[in-house]
CSV table of C-alpha atoms and ligand atoms in Angstrom, one decimal:
chain,number,residue,atom,x,y,z
Q,1,MET,CA,7.3,-58.3,-18.5
Q,2,LYS,CA,6.7,-62.0,-19.5
Q,3,THR,CA,9.8,-61.9,-21.8
Q,4,ALA,CA,12.1,-60.2,-19.3
Q,5,VAL,CA,15.5,-61.7,-18.6
Q,6,ARG,CA,15.3,-63.2,-15.0
Q,7,ASP,CA,18.8,-64.5,-14.2
Q,8,SER,CA,22.3,-63.4,-14.5
Q,9,ALA,CA,23.5,-66.4,-16.5
Q,10,ASN,CA,21.1,-65.4,-19.4
Q,11,LEU,CA,21.8,-61.7,-18.9
Q,12,MET,CA,25.5,-62.5,-19.4
Q,13,ARG,CA,25.0,-64.7,-22.4
Q,14,LEU,CA,22.7,-62.3,-24.3
Q,15,LEU,CA,25.3,-59.4,-23.7
Q,16,GLY,CA,28.2,-61.7,-24.8
Q,17,LEU,CA,30.0,-61.4,-21.4
Q,18,ASP,CA,31.7,-64.3,-19.6
Q,19,SER,CA,32.5,-65.1,-16.1
Q,20,ASN,CA,36.1,-63.8,-16.3
Q,21,GLN,CA,34.8,-60.3,-16.9
Q,22,VAL,CA,32.3,-59.9,-14.2
Q,23,SER,CA,32.1,-61.4,-10.7
Q,24,LEU,CA,28.5,-61.9,-9.5
Q,25,SER,CA,26.7,-62.3,-6.3
Q,26,SER,CA,24.5,-65.4,-5.9
Q,27,LYS,CA,23.6,-64.2,-2.5
Q,28,GLY,CA,22.4,-60.9,-3.9
Q,29,GLU,CA,20.5,-62.5,-6.8
Q,30,ALA,CA,18.9,-65.0,-4.5
Q,31,GLN,CA,17.6,-62.1,-2.2
Q,32,PHE,CA,16.5,-59.9,-5.1
Q,33,PRO,CA,16.3,-61.6,-8.5
Q,34,VAL,CA,17.6,-60.2,-11.8
Q,35,PHE,CA,14.8,-58.7,-13.8
Q,36,VAL,CA,15.7,-56.7,-17.1
Q,37,PRO,CA,13.0,-56.3,-19.7
Q,38,LEU,CA,14.0,-56.6,-23.4
Q,39,PRO,CA,13.6,-52.9,-24.5
Q,40,TYR,CA,16.0,-51.9,-21.7
Q,41,LEU,CA,18.4,-54.8,-22.5
Q,42,SER,CA,18.5,-53.6,-26.1
Q,43,ARG,CA,20.0,-50.2,-24.9
Q,44,ILE,CA,23.0,-51.9,-23.1
Q,45,ARG,CA,26.2,-52.1,-24.9
Q,46,PRO,CA,27.0,-55.8,-25.6
Q,47,GLY,CA,30.4,-57.0,-24.3
Q,48,ASP,CA,30.8,-54.1,-22.0
Q,49,PRO,CA,30.9,-55.2,-18.4
Q,50,PHE,CA,31.2,-51.5,-17.2
Q,51,ASP,CA,28.1,-50.3,-19.2
Q,52,PRO,CA,26.3,-47.9,-16.9
Q,53,LEU,CA,22.9,-49.4,-17.8
Q,54,LEU,CA,24.2,-53.0,-17.1
Q,55,LEU,CA,25.6,-52.0,-13.7
Q,56,GLN,CA,22.2,-50.9,-12.5
Q,57,VAL,CA,20.7,-54.4,-13.0
Q,58,MET,CA,23.6,-56.9,-12.6
Q,59,PRO,CA,24.1,-58.4,-9.1
Q,60,GLN,CA,27.8,-57.8,-8.6
Q,61,TYR,CA,29.8,-59.6,-6.2
Q,62,ALA,CA,30.0,-56.4,-4.0
Q,63,GLU,CA,26.4,-57.0,-2.9
Q,64,SER,CA,27.6,-59.9,-0.8
Q,65,VAL,CA,29.8,-57.8,1.2
Q,66,ASP,CA,28.3,-56.4,4.5
Q,67,ALA,CA,28.9,-52.7,5.0
Q,68,VAL,CA,28.5,-50.9,8.2
Q,69,GLY,CA,25.6,-48.5,8.3
Q,70,PHE,CA,23.8,-50.1,5.2
Q,71,VAL,CA,20.4,-51.5,6.5
Q,72,GLU,CA,17.2,-53.1,5.3
Q,73,ASP,CA,14.9,-50.0,5.8
Q,74,PRO,CA,17.3,-47.1,5.5
Q,75,VAL,CA,14.5,-44.4,5.3
Q,76,GLY,CA,12.3,-45.5,8.1
Q,77,ASP,CA,9.4,-46.4,5.8
Q,78,LEU,CA,8.0,-48.9,8.3
Q,79,LYS,CA,7.7,-46.5,11.0
Q,80,VAL,CA,5.4,-44.1,8.9
Q,81,GLU,CA,3.0,-46.8,7.6
Q,82,LYS,CA,-0.5,-45.3,8.7
Q,83,SER,CA,-2.6,-48.1,7.3
Q,84,PRO,CA,-1.3,-51.1,5.3
Q,85,GLY,CA,0.6,-49.8,2.3
Q,86,LEU,CA,0.1,-46.2,3.2
Q,87,LEU,CA,3.1,-44.0,4.0
Q,88,HIS,CA,2.4,-40.5,5.4
Q,89,LYS,CA,5.7,-38.9,6.0
Q,90,TYR,CA,5.4,-35.4,4.8
Q,91,PRO,CA,2.6,-32.8,5.4
Q,92,GLY,CA,0.1,-32.5,2.6
Q,93,ARG,CA,0.9,-35.7,0.7
Q,94,VAL,CA,0.6,-39.4,1.2
Q,95,LEU,CA,2.2,-42.3,-0.6
Q,96,MET,CA,0.4,-45.5,-1.5
Q,97,VAL,CA,2.5,-48.6,-2.2
Q,98,VAL,CA,0.0,-50.0,-4.8
Q,99,SER,CA,2.2,-52.8,-6.3
Q,100,GLY,CA,5.0,-54.8,-5.2
Q,101,SER,CA,6.2,-55.5,-8.7
Q,102,CYS,CA,8.6,-53.6,-10.9
Q,103,ALA,CA,9.5,-53.9,-14.6
Q,104,ILE,CA,13.2,-53.7,-13.8
Q,105,HIS,CA,15.1,-54.6,-10.6
Q,106,CYS,CA,17.6,-51.8,-9.8
Q,107,ARG,CA,20.2,-53.3,-7.6
Q,108,TYR,CA,20.5,-50.1,-5.5
Q,109,CYS,CA,16.8,-50.0,-4.7
Q,110,PHE,CA,16.0,-48.7,-1.2
Q,111,ARG,CA,12.9,-50.8,-1.1
Q,112,ARG,CA,14.5,-53.9,-2.2
Q,113,HIS,CA,13.7,-55.5,1.3
Q,114,PHE,CA,10.3,-53.8,1.7
Q,115,PRO,CA,7.6,-56.3,2.8
Q,116,TYR,CA,5.4,-55.9,-0.2
Q,117,GLU,CA,3.4,-59.0,0.5
Q,118,LEU,CA,1.7,-57.2,3.5
Q,119,ALA,CA,0.4,-54.3,1.3
Q,120,PRO,CA,-3.2,-54.5,0.1
Q,121,LYS,CA,-4.0,-56.4,-3.2
Q,122,SER,CA,-7.6,-55.2,-4.0
Q,123,LEU,CA,-9.7,-52.1,-4.0
Q,124,GLN,CA,-11.6,-53.4,-1.0
Q,125,GLN,CA,-8.4,-53.8,1.1
Q,126,TRP,CA,-7.5,-50.2,0.2
Q,127,GLU,CA,-10.6,-48.8,1.7
Q,128,PRO,CA,-9.0,-48.2,5.2
Q,129,THR,CA,-6.4,-46.1,3.3
Q,130,PHE,CA,-9.1,-44.2,1.4
Q,131,ARG,CA,-10.9,-43.5,4.7
Q,132,TYR,CA,-7.7,-42.3,6.2
Q,133,ILE,CA,-7.3,-39.8,3.3
Q,134,GLU,CA,-11.0,-38.7,3.6
Q,135,GLU,CA,-10.6,-38.0,7.3
Q,136,ASP,CA,-7.6,-35.7,6.8
Q,137,ASP,CA,-8.4,-32.7,4.8
Q,138,SER,CA,-4.8,-31.5,4.8
Q,139,ILE,CA,-3.9,-34.2,2.3
Q,140,HIS,CA,-4.0,-32.5,-1.2
Q,141,GLU,CA,-1.9,-34.9,-3.1
Q,142,VAL,CA,-1.8,-38.8,-3.3
Q,143,ILE,CA,1.3,-40.4,-4.7
Q,144,LEU,CA,1.1,-43.9,-6.3
Q,145,SER,CA,4.3,-45.7,-5.8
Q,146,GLY,CA,5.6,-49.2,-5.2
Q,147,GLY,CA,7.2,-51.1,-6.7
Q,148,ASP,CA,6.0,-49.6,-9.8
Q,149,PRO,CA,2.3,-48.6,-9.9
Q,150,LEU,CA,2.2,-48.9,-13.8
Q,151,THR,CA,2.7,-52.8,-13.2
Q,152,LEU,CA,-1.1,-52.7,-12.3
Q,153,VAL,CA,-3.6,-53.3,-15.0
Q,154,ASP,CA,-5.3,-50.3,-16.4
Q,155,SER,CA,-8.7,-51.3,-15.0
Q,156,THR,CA,-7.3,-51.5,-11.4
Q,157,LEU,CA,-5.4,-48.2,-11.9
Q,158,GLN,CA,-8.5,-46.5,-13.2
Q,159,SER,CA,-10.6,-47.6,-10.1
Q,160,ILE,CA,-7.9,-46.5,-7.8
Q,161,VAL,CA,-7.7,-43.0,-9.5
Q,162,GLU,CA,-11.4,-42.6,-9.6
Q,163,ARG,CA,-11.6,-43.4,-5.9
Q,164,ILE,CA,-9.0,-40.9,-5.0
Q,165,ALA,CA,-10.6,-38.3,-7.3
Q,166,SER,CA,-13.9,-38.8,-5.2
Q,167,ILE,CA,-12.2,-37.3,-2.3
Q,168,ASP,CA,-12.9,-33.6,-2.6
Q,169,HIS,CA,-9.8,-32.2,-0.8
Q,170,VAL,CA,-7.4,-34.1,-3.0
Q,171,GLN,CA,-6.2,-32.0,-5.9
Q,172,ARG,CA,-3.2,-33.8,-7.3
Q,173,LEU,CA,-2.3,-37.3,-8.4
Q,174,ARG,CA,1.3,-38.2,-8.6
Q,175,VAL,CA,2.8,-41.3,-10.2
Q,176,HIS,CA,6.3,-42.6,-9.4
Q,177,THR,CA,7.3,-44.9,-12.2
Q,178,ARG,CA,10.1,-46.3,-14.2
Q,179,LEU,CA,7.7,-48.3,-16.7
Q,180,PRO,CA,7.6,-45.6,-19.5
Q,181,VAL,CA,11.5,-45.7,-19.5
Q,182,VAL,CA,12.2,-49.5,-19.3
Q,183,ILE,CA,9.0,-50.7,-21.3
Q,184,PRO,CA,7.9,-47.5,-23.2
Q,185,GLN,CA,5.1,-49.7,-24.8
Q,186,ARG,CA,3.3,-49.5,-21.4
Q,187,VAL,CA,2.2,-46.0,-22.1
Q,188,THR,CA,-1.0,-47.2,-23.9
Q,189,ASP,CA,-3.9,-45.2,-25.1
Q,190,THR,CA,-5.9,-46.5,-22.3
Q,191,LEU,CA,-3.3,-45.3,-19.7
Q,192,CYS,CA,-3.3,-41.9,-21.3
Q,193,GLU,CA,-7.0,-41.8,-21.0
Q,194,ILE,CA,-6.9,-42.4,-17.3
Q,195,PHE,CA,-4.6,-39.4,-16.9
Q,196,SER,CA,-6.4,-37.2,-19.4
Q,197,SER,CA,-9.9,-37.8,-18.0
Q,198,THR,CA,-9.4,-37.4,-14.2
Q,199,ARG,CA,-10.1,-34.0,-12.6
Q,200,LEU,CA,-6.9,-34.4,-10.7
Q,201,ALA,CA,-3.8,-32.5,-11.8
Q,202,THR,CA,-1.5,-35.3,-12.9
Q,203,TRP,CA,2.3,-35.3,-12.1
Q,204,VAL,CA,4.4,-38.2,-13.5
Q,205,VAL,CA,7.8,-38.7,-11.9
Q,206,LEU,CA,10.1,-40.8,-14.0
Q,207,HIS,CA,13.4,-42.4,-12.8
Q,208,ILE,CA,16.2,-42.1,-15.3
Q,209,ASN,CA,19.8,-42.2,-14.3
Q,210,HIS,CA,21.7,-42.0,-17.6
Q,211,ALA,CA,21.2,-40.2,-20.9
Q,212,ARG,CA,21.5,-43.6,-22.8
Q,213,GLU,CA,18.3,-44.9,-21.0
Q,214,ILE,CA,16.4,-42.5,-23.4
Q,215,ASP,CA,16.0,-43.8,-26.8
Q,216,GLY,CA,13.5,-42.9,-29.5
Q,217,GLU,CA,10.8,-45.2,-28.1
Q,218,VAL,CA,11.1,-43.5,-24.6
Q,219,GLU,CA,10.9,-40.1,-26.2
Q,220,GLN,CA,7.6,-41.2,-27.6
Q,221,SER,CA,6.2,-42.6,-24.4
Q,222,ILE,CA,7.1,-39.2,-22.8
Q,223,SER,CA,5.3,-37.3,-25.5
Q,224,ARG,CA,2.3,-39.4,-25.1
Q,225,LEU,CA,2.1,-38.8,-21.3
Q,226,ARG,CA,2.6,-35.2,-21.9
Q,227,ASN,CA,-0.2,-35.1,-24.5
Q,228,ALA,CA,-2.4,-36.8,-21.9
Q,229,GLY,CA,-1.9,-33.7,-19.7
Q,230,ALA,CA,0.7,-35.0,-17.3
Q,231,THR,CA,3.5,-32.8,-16.1
Q,232,LEU,CA,6.8,-34.8,-16.2
Q,233,LEU,CA,9.6,-34.7,-13.7
Q,234,ASN,CA,12.6,-37.0,-13.2
Q,235,GLN,CA,14.3,-38.3,-10.3
Q,236,ALA,CA,17.8,-39.8,-10.6
Q,237,VAL,CA,20.1,-41.5,-8.0
Q,238,LEU,CA,23.8,-40.6,-7.9
Q,239,LEU,CA,25.4,-43.9,-8.6
Q,240,ARG,CA,29.0,-45.0,-8.7
Q,241,GLY,CA,30.1,-46.4,-12.0
Q,242,VAL,CA,26.7,-45.2,-13.7
Q,243,ASN,CA,26.7,-41.3,-13.5
Q,244,ASP,CA,29.3,-40.4,-11.2
Q,245,ASN,CA,31.0,-37.7,-13.2
Q,246,VAL,CA,30.0,-34.1,-14.2
Q,247,ASP,CA,29.8,-35.0,-18.0
Q,248,ALA,CA,27.4,-37.9,-17.4
Q,249,LEU,CA,25.1,-35.7,-15.2
Q,250,HIS,CA,25.3,-32.7,-17.7
Q,251,GLN,CA,24.3,-35.1,-20.6
Q,252,LEU,CA,21.5,-36.7,-18.5
Q,253,PHE,CA,19.9,-33.4,-17.4
Q,254,GLU,CA,20.3,-31.8,-20.7
Q,255,LYS,CA,18.7,-34.8,-22.5
Q,256,LEU,CA,15.9,-34.6,-20.0
Q,257,VAL,CA,15.0,-31.1,-20.7
Q,258,ASP,CA,15.3,-31.6,-24.5
Q,259,CYS,CA,12.4,-34.2,-23.9
Q,260,ASN,CA,10.4,-31.6,-21.8
Q,261,VAL,CA,11.1,-33.5,-18.7
Q,262,SER,CA,12.2,-31.4,-15.6
Q,263,PRO,CA,15.0,-32.8,-13.5
Q,264,TYR,CA,13.4,-32.7,-10.1
Q,265,TYR,CA,15.7,-34.5,-7.6
Q,266,LEU,CA,19.1,-36.1,-7.7
Q,267,HIS,CA,19.3,-38.5,-4.7
Q,268,GLN,CA,22.2,-39.3,-2.7
Q,269,LEU,CA,22.0,-43.1,-2.3
Q,270,ASP,CA,20.0,-44.4,0.4
Q,271,ARG,CA,22.1,-46.9,2.5
Q,272,VAL,CA,20.3,-50.0,1.8
Q,273,ALA,CA,21.9,-53.3,2.6
Q,274,GLY,CA,23.6,-54.6,-0.6
Q,275,GLY,CA,23.9,-51.2,-2.1
Q,276,ALA,CA,27.2,-49.9,-0.6
Q,277,HIS,CA,29.2,-50.2,-3.7
Q,278,PHE,CA,27.0,-47.7,-5.5
Q,279,GLU,CA,27.7,-44.8,-3.0
Q,280,VAL,CA,29.5,-41.7,-4.1
Q,281,PRO,CA,30.9,-39.4,-1.5
Q,282,LEU,CA,28.5,-36.5,-0.8
Q,283,GLU,CA,31.0,-33.8,-1.4
Q,284,LEU,CA,31.6,-35.0,-5.1
Q,285,GLY,CA,27.9,-34.8,-5.8
Q,286,GLN,CA,27.8,-31.2,-4.2
Q,287,GLN,CA,30.8,-30.1,-6.4
Q,288,TRP,CA,29.3,-31.5,-9.6
Q,289,ILE,CA,26.0,-29.8,-9.0
Q,290,ALA,CA,28.0,-26.5,-8.3
Q,291,ASP,CA,30.0,-27.0,-11.6
Q,292,LEU,CA,26.7,-27.7,-13.7
Q,293,ARG,CA,25.3,-24.4,-12.6
Q,294,LYS,CA,28.1,-22.8,-14.8
Q,295,ARG,CA,27.1,-25.1,-17.8
Q,296,LEU,CA,23.3,-25.5,-17.9
Q,297,PRO,CA,20.1,-23.3,-17.2
Q,298,GLY,CA,18.8,-23.2,-13.8
Q,299,TYR,CA,15.8,-25.2,-14.7
Q,300,ALA,CA,18.0,-28.2,-15.9
Q,301,ILE,CA,19.6,-28.5,-12.5
Q,302,PRO,CA,17.8,-30.8,-10.1
Q,303,LEU,CA,17.9,-30.4,-6.3
Q,304,PHE,CA,20.4,-32.7,-4.8
Q,305,VAL,CA,18.7,-34.3,-1.8
Q,306,GLN,CA,19.0,-37.1,0.8
Q,307,GLU,CA,16.2,-38.8,2.6
Q,308,ILE,CA,16.8,-38.6,6.3
Q,309,ALA,CA,14.6,-40.9,8.5
Q,310,GLY,CA,12.4,-38.7,10.8
Q,311,GLU,CA,12.7,-35.4,8.7
Q,312,GLU,CA,9.6,-33.6,7.5
Q,313,SER,CA,10.9,-33.5,3.9
Q,314,LYS,CA,13.9,-34.7,1.7
Q,315,THR,CA,16.9,-32.9,3.0
Q,316,ALA,CA,18.6,-30.5,0.4
Q,317,LEU,CA,22.4,-31.1,0.2
N,1,PLP,C1,9.9,-38.8,-1.0
N,1,PLP,C2,8.5,-39.1,-0.5
N,1,PLP,C3,7.5,-38.3,-0.8
N,1,PLP,C4,7.5,-37.2,-1.8
N,1,PLP,O1,8.5,-36.1,-1.5
N,1,PLP,P1,8.5,-34.9,-2.3
N,1,PLP,O2,9.6,-33.9,-1.8
N,1,PLP,O3,7.1,-34.1,-2.3
N,1,PLP,O4,8.8,-35.4,-3.8
N,1,PLP,C5,6.4,-38.5,-0.2
N,1,PLP,N1,6.1,-39.5,0.7
N,1,PLP,C6,7.1,-40.2,1.0
N,1,PLP,C7,7.0,-41.3,2.0
N,1,PLP,C8,8.4,-40.2,0.4
N,1,PLP,O5,9.3,-41.1,0.7
N,2,SF4,S1,12.0,-49.4,-10.4
N,2,SF4,FE1,12.1,-48.2,-8.4
N,2,SF4,S2,11.1,-49.4,-7.0
N,2,SF4,FE2,11.5,-50.8,-8.7
N,2,SF4,S3,13.6,-51.7,-8.3
N,2,SF4,FE3,14.0,-49.9,-9.5
N,2,SF4,S4,14.3,-48.2,-7.9
N,2,SF4,FE4,13.2,-49.9,-6.9
């Protein structure tokens, strides 16, 4: 993470792009800085201002334009915070925002305005959350999210996992992460050991939006996670300019199943302020999913969903 590219000028320079080819948003960049780790940068095609990987990380001018209905907390996270950093939105599972950092900054992120500084920073500060989980025996699953939970050092992660595993009625650990994709070297032996040694069934949900995000190193990081006993799923976001056609989606979902990762969700974009230029009309997504049913096996087709604030689950589209 220390060597990541942290501003648009460097990003442009390293990719051989000049300011005639891209118009940037300094306002967007000031709100949510550029952050692109080198292993991800190496998969972006130099000289192509429309590269689908680049568009996910580059603060385009369109971010500065206010769009009606695009707001700071589109999914109502702040209303369901039960103790600091704990979201209990859906029956049976809770989500812990264990880290405010990410190893990449995705411009369309629905938590780009989340007040991470208020979330707990130490195991001690998490105790109210662990007690909340202890007191509700309907909670069978704990999701580690963020930010990216794998930005935590392994020792902290291990302590959190062990504390969760000490609660009898919790059966499953879920980790929502993009780190094995953007810095595949993050999947260390120590990390695998944490997953293989816990009594909890471990589900790792990756976040990959385009087939070209998966190179040989990512395939290896996925294999290491699988060998550690984790079950792997993927969530993708439908994004204009990135994966908004049936062939791009076909290639993504087929590549995922070839790597033994199940496409879980395809998300309709959450309407976050600064993200409007990524939105794809809902009807197009529905049509592409219907078309893919004629091209791919059923297990390669994710559920197309949207998060509607106040609902008891993601809403199938
Ligand atoms: C999306 C989400 C979950 C997980 O939902 P699943 O349908 O189980 O994947 C859990 N908690 C929160 C707060 C969420 O936003
Ligand atoms: S990795 Fe996830 S949480 Fe982090 S910026 Fe990207 S979408 Fe947001």
